[in-house]
Amino acid sequence: MIKILVVDLIIFIVFCIASIVGYQRSYRISLVNLVIHLFSIFLSALVAGALVNKVVSYLPKKLKVSLFVPDSFYYLIEPYEENIIPFIVFFILFVVAFVIIKSVVYVFSVNYKWHQYFFPSAKFNRIGDGLLSVLLSILNAYTYVIVIVIILAFPLFDFVKPYSLSNLLLKVNPYVSHLVEEFYQPYEDVKKSIDLFGNELDDLFANNKVNLNQLEQFIKKHPNQRQEIQAAFKEFLPFMATTSAYLSFFLDNKIDAHEMEAYLTSMKTYIDHNVITLEIFNSYYKELIRNGTYDRLIEDEVISDEALKTLINSGMLNDDNLKKLKNM
């Protein structure tokens, strides 16, 4: 609760500063600044959008952010991994274009006193002029603050709550609110799963290793929530589909046929005991294949040809996973 109040207090102070500065100058200057700001955002987005695909085309095809991110942070990029690099490129281009465009336009606006040409016949008294300038300055500040609020709204940060000032800033703009809700939905689902497991989550995923024994014990403690627990566990599968997490099921970092047989026997036991389901097992392999982890393990000869054949002939994989593994 304290961290939420601190965030709201900082936002309030920013708007107060913007109001004080705005009141001390003419509304025409504040209007020019706001127009320049919005124009710079719009033009920078167009420039970045036009160049992003061209820049990305020069990058290596196999370049993925997950190659440079520790497995423990993979959950941050997994839902949008294919779009991460284009987004990073777009963001860099946008910032560079924004700085250049706004700087150039602002210099011209000051040197040529553009504010003189904005509503020259409109006359206000000092208070009216100041209040209008305050409003325009707050709108200008809002475009900066909302970016910070969007970041703080990330579900696992848990900085933005209902009835807070930061949440109000999101809701006041329906487009931004919808975009944030849609983008963060996968993380909201994960957060609900985290809340379900509570303090036992650390034991379930200690050091990025999956402990199915711990999952079995958790289900035994809450037998009436078995389906809910399995559904929550399934939410974690994309974040468990990493090299270190998968290898934690094996004794060595070189998987031969015997190790694969022992692993499959163990998985069948967990399935028979209804700790996990065959659907969960296949969903896990779907993620391993989708994100390229299994392909890299085969390519690096971590998984031997005989081990792969053992997995394929186990009868545990669905047709989709079988087809993809046979083509590796």
Short mmCIF file of C-alpha atoms in Angstrom, two decimals:
data_model
loop_
_atom_site.label_atom_id
_atom_site.label_comp_id
_atom_site.label_asym_id
_atom_site.label_seq_id
_atom_site.Cartn_x
_atom_site.Cartn_y
_atom_site.Cartn_z
CA MET A 1 0.00 0.00 0.00
CA ILE A 2 2.85 2.40 0.85
CA LYS A 3 4.53 1.97 -2.54
CA ILE A 4 1.24 2.80 -4.29
CA LEU A 5 0.84 5.96 -2.22
CA VAL A 6 4.44 6.94 -2.99
CA VAL A 7 3.83 6.53 -6.73
CA ASP A 8 0.63 8.58 -6.53
CA LEU A 9 2.40 11.27 -4.50
CA ILE A 10 5.21 11.56 -7.06
CA ILE A 11 2.66 11.83 -9.89
CA PHE A 12 0.77 14.50 -7.95
CA ILE A 13 3.99 16.48 -7.39
CA VAL A 14 4.84 16.29 -11.10
CA PHE A 15 1.45 17.71 -12.01
CA CYS A 16 1.79 20.40 -9.35
CA ILE A 17 5.16 21.48 -10.79
CA ALA A 18 3.67 21.48 -14.30
CA SER A 19 0.77 23.61 -13.02
CA ILE A 20 3.06 26.14 -11.31
CA VAL A 21 5.30 26.46 -14.37
CA GLY A 22 2.26 26.67 -16.66
CA TYR A 23 0.57 29.39 -14.62
CA GLN A 24 3.66 31.59 -14.86
CA ARG A 25 3.61 31.75 -18.65
CA SER A 26 1.15 32.62 -21.39
CA TYR A 27 -1.32 29.98 -22.53
CA ARG A 28 -0.08 30.57 -26.08
CA ILE A 29 3.41 29.36 -25.14
CA SER A 30 1.95 26.31 -23.38
CA LEU A 31 -0.23 25.62 -26.42
CA VAL A 32 2.74 25.86 -28.78
CA ASN A 33 4.73 23.48 -26.54
CA LEU A 34 1.86 20.98 -26.47
CA VAL A 35 1.34 21.12 -30.24
CA ILE A 36 5.08 20.70 -30.86
CA HIS A 37 5.16 17.78 -28.44
CA LEU A 38 2.21 15.97 -30.02
CA PHE A 39 3.48 16.69 -33.53
CA SER A 40 6.91 15.31 -32.61
CA ILE A 41 5.35 12.13 -31.19
CA PHE A 42 3.22 11.60 -34.30
CA LEU A 43 6.01 12.28 -36.80
CA SER A 44 8.54 10.20 -34.82
CA ALA A 45 6.12 7.25 -34.79
CA LEU A 46 5.71 7.53 -38.57
CA VAL A 47 9.48 7.66 -39.13
CA ALA A 48 10.17 4.77 -36.78
CA GLY A 49 7.32 2.70 -38.28
CA ALA A 50 8.64 3.29 -41.79
CA LEU A 51 12.20 2.25 -40.90
CA VAL A 52 11.71 -0.56 -38.37
CA ASN A 53 11.18 -3.42 -40.85
CA LYS A 54 14.11 -2.31 -42.95
CA VAL A 55 16.44 -2.19 -39.94
CA VAL A 56 15.20 -5.55 -38.60
CA SER A 57 15.84 -7.15 -42.02
CA TYR A 58 19.57 -6.45 -41.57
CA LEU A 59 19.67 -8.35 -38.26
CA PRO A 60 20.52 -12.10 -38.13
CA LYS A 61 17.41 -14.23 -38.67
CA LYS A 62 18.10 -16.43 -35.63
CA LEU A 63 18.65 -13.49 -33.30
CA LYS A 64 16.37 -13.82 -30.27
CA VAL A 65 16.28 -11.85 -27.06
CA SER A 66 15.92 -15.10 -25.09
CA LEU A 67 19.52 -15.98 -26.03
CA PHE A 68 20.74 -13.02 -23.95
CA VAL A 69 18.27 -13.25 -21.07
CA PRO A 70 18.78 -15.52 -18.03
CA ASP A 71 16.18 -18.27 -17.77
CA SER A 72 14.88 -16.76 -14.54
CA PHE A 73 13.77 -13.67 -16.50
CA TYR A 74 12.40 -15.54 -19.50
CA TYR A 75 8.82 -15.05 -18.27
CA LEU A 76 9.15 -11.34 -19.09
CA ILE A 77 9.66 -11.85 -22.80
CA GLU A 78 8.01 -15.20 -23.52
CA PRO A 79 4.49 -13.97 -24.42
CA TYR A 80 5.81 -11.56 -27.06
CA GLU A 81 9.25 -12.94 -27.90
CA GLU A 82 8.77 -12.73 -31.67
CA ASN A 83 7.90 -9.04 -31.40
CA ILE A 84 10.52 -8.02 -28.84
CA ILE A 85 13.35 -7.22 -31.27
CA PRO A 86 11.14 -5.20 -33.68
CA PHE A 87 9.77 -3.33 -30.65
CA ILE A 88 13.28 -2.55 -29.34
CA VAL A 89 14.33 -1.32 -32.79
CA PHE A 90 11.13 0.75 -33.08
CA PHE A 91 11.67 2.25 -29.62
CA ILE A 92 15.28 3.23 -30.38
CA LEU A 93 14.31 4.77 -33.72
CA PHE A 94 11.38 6.56 -32.10
CA VAL A 95 13.50 8.08 -29.32
CA VAL A 96 16.21 9.23 -31.75
CA ALA A 97 13.66 10.70 -34.15
CA PHE A 98 11.71 12.33 -31.30
CA VAL A 99 14.78 14.04 -29.83
CA ILE A 100 15.90 15.34 -33.22
CA ILE A 101 12.47 16.45 -34.45
CA LYS A 102 11.35 18.10 -31.23
CA SER A 103 14.69 19.86 -30.74
CA VAL A 104 14.67 21.29 -34.26
CA VAL A 105 11.01 22.34 -34.17
CA TYR A 106 11.35 23.84 -30.68
CA VAL A 107 14.33 25.98 -31.72
CA PHE A 108 12.36 27.29 -34.69
CA SER A 109 9.32 28.00 -32.48
CA VAL A 110 11.41 30.04 -30.05
CA ASN A 111 13.44 31.92 -32.65
CA TYR A 112 10.41 32.85 -34.73
CA LYS A 113 8.06 33.32 -31.73
CA TRP A 114 5.34 31.02 -33.04
CA HIS A 115 3.19 31.71 -29.99
CA GLN A 116 2.39 35.15 -31.42
CA TYR A 117 0.45 33.51 -34.27
CA PHE A 118 -1.78 31.31 -32.08
CA PHE A 119 -5.20 32.95 -31.59
CA PRO A 120 -3.79 36.52 -31.65
CA SER A 121 -7.26 38.05 -31.24
CA ALA A 122 -8.17 35.91 -28.18
CA LYS A 123 -7.84 37.93 -24.98
CA PHE A 124 -8.03 36.63 -21.39
CA ASN A 125 -7.41 38.23 -18.05
CA ARG A 126 -4.39 37.04 -16.08
CA ILE A 127 -6.27 34.39 -14.14
CA GLY A 128 -8.03 32.99 -17.24
CA ASP A 129 -4.78 32.96 -19.18
CA GLY A 130 -3.00 31.24 -16.30
CA LEU A 131 -5.68 28.56 -15.78
CA LEU A 132 -5.76 27.71 -19.48
CA SER A 133 -1.96 27.51 -19.49
CA VAL A 134 -2.12 25.21 -16.44
CA LEU A 135 -4.51 22.86 -18.26
CA LEU A 136 -2.27 22.72 -21.35
CA SER A 137 0.83 22.15 -19.21
CA ILE A 138 -0.88 19.28 -17.36
CA LEU A 139 -1.81 17.67 -20.68
CA ASN A 140 1.81 17.98 -21.76
CA ALA A 141 3.01 16.40 -18.51
CA TYR A 142 0.39 13.64 -18.86
CA THR A 143 2.01 12.38 -22.08
CA TYR A 144 5.23 11.76 -20.14
CA VAL A 145 3.67 10.45 -16.92
CA ILE A 146 1.41 7.95 -18.71
CA VAL A 147 4.46 6.18 -20.14
CA ILE A 148 5.83 5.64 -16.61
CA VAL A 149 2.40 4.53 -15.37
CA ILE A 150 2.11 1.97 -18.18
CA ILE A 151 5.43 0.47 -17.05
CA LEU A 152 4.39 0.50 -13.39
CA ALA A 153 1.09 -1.17 -14.34
CA PHE A 154 2.99 -4.36 -15.18
CA PRO A 155 1.06 -6.92 -13.06
CA LEU A 156 4.07 -8.46 -11.34
CA PHE A 157 5.24 -5.00 -10.18
CA ASP A 158 1.85 -4.47 -8.55
CA PHE A 159 2.23 -0.67 -8.30
CA VAL A 160 -1.14 0.26 -9.82
CA LYS A 161 -4.31 -0.55 -7.92
CA PRO A 162 -8.00 0.40 -8.36
CA TYR A 163 -8.94 3.81 -6.94
CA SER A 164 -5.33 5.04 -7.16
CA LEU A 165 -4.29 8.17 -9.07
CA SER A 166 -2.07 6.09 -11.37
CA ASN A 167 -5.02 3.83 -12.25
CA LEU A 168 -7.18 6.89 -12.92
CA LEU A 169 -4.60 8.16 -15.41
CA LEU A 170 -4.88 4.85 -17.28
CA LYS A 171 -8.68 4.73 -17.22
CA VAL A 172 -9.11 8.33 -18.36
CA ASN A 173 -7.78 7.29 -21.76
CA PRO A 174 -9.87 4.30 -23.01
CA TYR A 175 -7.43 3.49 -25.81
CA VAL A 176 -4.42 3.32 -23.49
CA SER A 177 -6.45 1.42 -20.88
CA HIS A 178 -7.55 -1.24 -23.39
CA LEU A 179 -4.04 -1.55 -24.83
CA VAL A 180 -2.52 -2.07 -21.38
CA GLU A 181 -5.15 -4.61 -20.33
CA GLU A 182 -4.73 -6.61 -23.53
CA PHE A 183 -0.92 -6.50 -23.46
CA TYR A 184 -0.62 -7.44 -19.79
CA GLN A 185 -3.30 -10.16 -19.77
CA PRO A 186 -0.78 -13.07 -19.97
CA TYR A 187 1.02 -11.63 -16.95
CA GLU A 188 -2.28 -11.18 -15.08
CA ASP A 189 -2.96 -14.89 -15.58
CA VAL A 190 0.50 -15.74 -14.28
CA LYS A 191 0.00 -13.46 -11.27
CA LYS A 192 -3.22 -15.30 -10.37
CA SER A 193 -1.29 -18.58 -10.53
CA ILE A 194 1.46 -17.12 -8.34
CA ASP A 195 -1.14 -16.05 -5.78
CA LEU A 196 -2.62 -19.56 -5.78
CA PHE A 197 0.69 -21.25 -4.96
CA GLY A 198 1.73 -18.53 -2.53
CA ASN A 199 4.93 -19.13 -0.59
CA GLU A 200 5.27 -22.67 -1.95
CA LEU A 201 6.00 -21.33 -5.42
CA ASP A 202 9.70 -20.97 -4.54
CA ASP A 203 9.88 -24.69 -3.71
CA LEU A 204 8.01 -25.61 -6.88
CA PHE A 205 10.39 -23.64 -9.10
CA ALA A 206 13.54 -23.47 -6.98
CA ASN A 207 16.51 -22.15 -8.97
CA ASN A 208 14.45 -22.36 -12.16
CA LYS A 209 14.11 -26.13 -11.71
CA VAL A 210 10.70 -27.75 -11.83
CA ASN A 211 9.91 -29.85 -8.75
CA LEU A 212 6.94 -32.10 -9.58
CA ASN A 213 7.25 -33.81 -6.20
CA GLN A 214 6.44 -30.45 -4.63
CA LEU A 215 3.47 -30.09 -6.98
CA GLU A 216 2.21 -33.52 -5.91
CA GLN A 217 2.49 -32.58 -2.24
CA PHE A 218 0.69 -29.29 -2.86
CA ILE A 219 -2.19 -31.11 -4.57
CA LYS A 220 -2.41 -33.55 -1.65
CA LYS A 221 -2.78 -30.59 0.71
CA HIS A 222 -5.56 -29.12 -1.44
CA PRO A 223 -7.29 -32.13 -3.08
CA ASN A 224 -10.47 -30.19 -3.84
CA GLN A 225 -8.49 -27.69 -5.93
CA ARG A 226 -6.72 -30.24 -8.11
CA GLN A 227 -8.07 -28.92 -11.42
CA GLU A 228 -7.48 -25.31 -10.43
CA ILE A 229 -3.90 -26.13 -9.39
CA GLN A 230 -3.22 -27.99 -12.64
CA ALA A 231 -4.65 -25.06 -14.64
CA ALA A 232 -2.41 -22.66 -12.68
CA PHE A 233 0.60 -24.92 -13.26
CA LYS A 234 -0.18 -24.92 -16.98
CA GLU A 235 0.10 -21.13 -16.97
CA PHE A 236 3.75 -21.53 -15.97
CA LEU A 237 4.63 -23.92 -18.81
CA PRO A 238 5.89 -21.20 -21.21
CA PHE A 239 8.23 -19.93 -18.47
CA MET A 240 9.42 -23.46 -17.65
CA ALA A 241 10.21 -24.19 -21.30
CA THR A 242 13.86 -23.21 -20.92
CA THR A 243 17.10 -25.15 -21.25
CA SER A 244 17.92 -25.22 -17.53
CA ALA A 245 14.37 -26.11 -16.49
CA TYR A 246 14.14 -28.98 -18.98
CA LEU A 247 17.59 -30.36 -18.11
CA SER A 248 16.61 -30.36 -14.42
CA PHE A 249 14.55 -33.47 -15.19
CA PHE A 250 17.74 -35.34 -16.11
CA LEU A 251 20.86 -36.33 -14.18
CA ASP A 252 23.35 -35.17 -16.81
CA ASN A 253 23.54 -32.45 -19.43
CA LYS A 254 23.89 -35.16 -22.07
CA ILE A 255 20.65 -37.08 -22.56
CA ASP A 256 20.96 -40.62 -23.90
CA ALA A 257 18.27 -43.23 -24.49
CA HIS A 258 18.47 -44.66 -20.94
CA GLU A 259 18.05 -41.24 -19.35
CA MET A 260 15.12 -40.48 -21.64
CA GLU A 261 13.47 -43.77 -20.70
CA ALA A 262 13.88 -43.00 -16.98
CA TYR A 263 12.45 -39.51 -17.53
CA LEU A 264 9.44 -40.82 -19.46
CA THR A 265 8.77 -43.45 -16.79
CA SER A 266 8.79 -40.69 -14.19
CA MET A 267 6.42 -38.55 -16.25
CA LYS A 268 4.04 -41.51 -16.73
CA THR A 269 3.99 -41.98 -12.96
CA TYR A 270 3.04 -38.35 -12.39
CA ILE A 271 0.33 -38.66 -15.05
CA ASP A 272 -1.02 -41.90 -13.52
CA HIS A 273 -1.14 -40.20 -10.11
CA ASN A 274 -2.99 -37.29 -11.73
CA VAL A 275 -0.32 -34.80 -10.67
CA ILE A 276 -0.10 -33.62 -14.26
CA THR A 277 -2.14 -34.61 -17.29
CA LEU A 278 -1.08 -35.85 -20.71
CA GLU A 279 -2.37 -32.53 -22.04
CA ILE A 280 0.00 -30.64 -19.72
CA PHE A 281 2.87 -32.90 -20.81
CA ASN A 282 2.18 -32.13 -24.47
CA SER A 283 1.64 -28.43 -23.80
CA TYR A 284 5.10 -28.34 -22.25
CA TYR A 285 6.67 -29.90 -25.34
CA LYS A 286 4.69 -27.57 -27.55
CA GLU A 287 6.34 -24.62 -25.77
CA LEU A 288 9.81 -26.21 -25.91
CA ILE A 289 9.43 -26.68 -29.65
CA ARG A 290 7.80 -23.30 -30.28
CA ASN A 291 10.47 -21.22 -28.57
CA GLY A 292 13.34 -23.14 -30.20
CA THR A 293 14.69 -24.68 -26.97
CA TYR A 294 14.30 -28.28 -28.15
CA ASP A 295 15.78 -27.51 -31.54
CA ARG A 296 18.88 -26.02 -29.86
CA LEU A 297 19.22 -29.01 -27.52
CA ILE A 298 19.18 -31.37 -30.51
CA GLU A 299 21.46 -29.14 -32.57
CA ASP A 300 23.98 -28.95 -29.71
CA GLU A 301 23.75 -32.76 -29.33
CA VAL A 302 22.56 -32.45 -25.74
CA ILE A 303 19.77 -34.84 -26.76
CA SER A 304 21.16 -37.84 -28.63
CA ASP A 305 19.46 -39.32 -31.70
CA GLU A 306 18.56 -42.44 -29.72
CA ALA A 307 17.04 -40.36 -26.94
CA LEU A 308 14.95 -38.45 -29.48
CA LYS A 309 13.75 -41.72 -31.02
CA THR A 310 12.82 -42.99 -27.56
CA LEU A 311 10.72 -39.89 -26.97
CA ILE A 312 9.06 -40.11 -30.40
CA ASN A 313 8.20 -43.80 -29.91
CA SER A 314 6.95 -43.34 -26.34
CA GLY A 315 3.34 -42.91 -27.40
CA MET A 316 2.98 -39.91 -25.10
CA LEU A 317 3.21 -37.15 -27.71
CA ASN A 318 0.27 -35.86 -29.69
CA ASP A 319 0.29 -35.78 -33.49
CA ASP A 320 1.32 -32.12 -33.71
CA ASN A 321 4.37 -32.53 -31.47
CA LEU A 322 5.31 -35.80 -33.18
CA LYS A 323 5.25 -34.17 -36.60
CA LYS A 324 7.44 -31.29 -35.48
CA LEU A 325 9.97 -33.48 -33.67
CA LYS A 326 10.30 -35.84 -36.64
CA ASN A 327 11.17 -32.87 -38.85
CA MET A 328 14.00 -31.69 -36.56
#
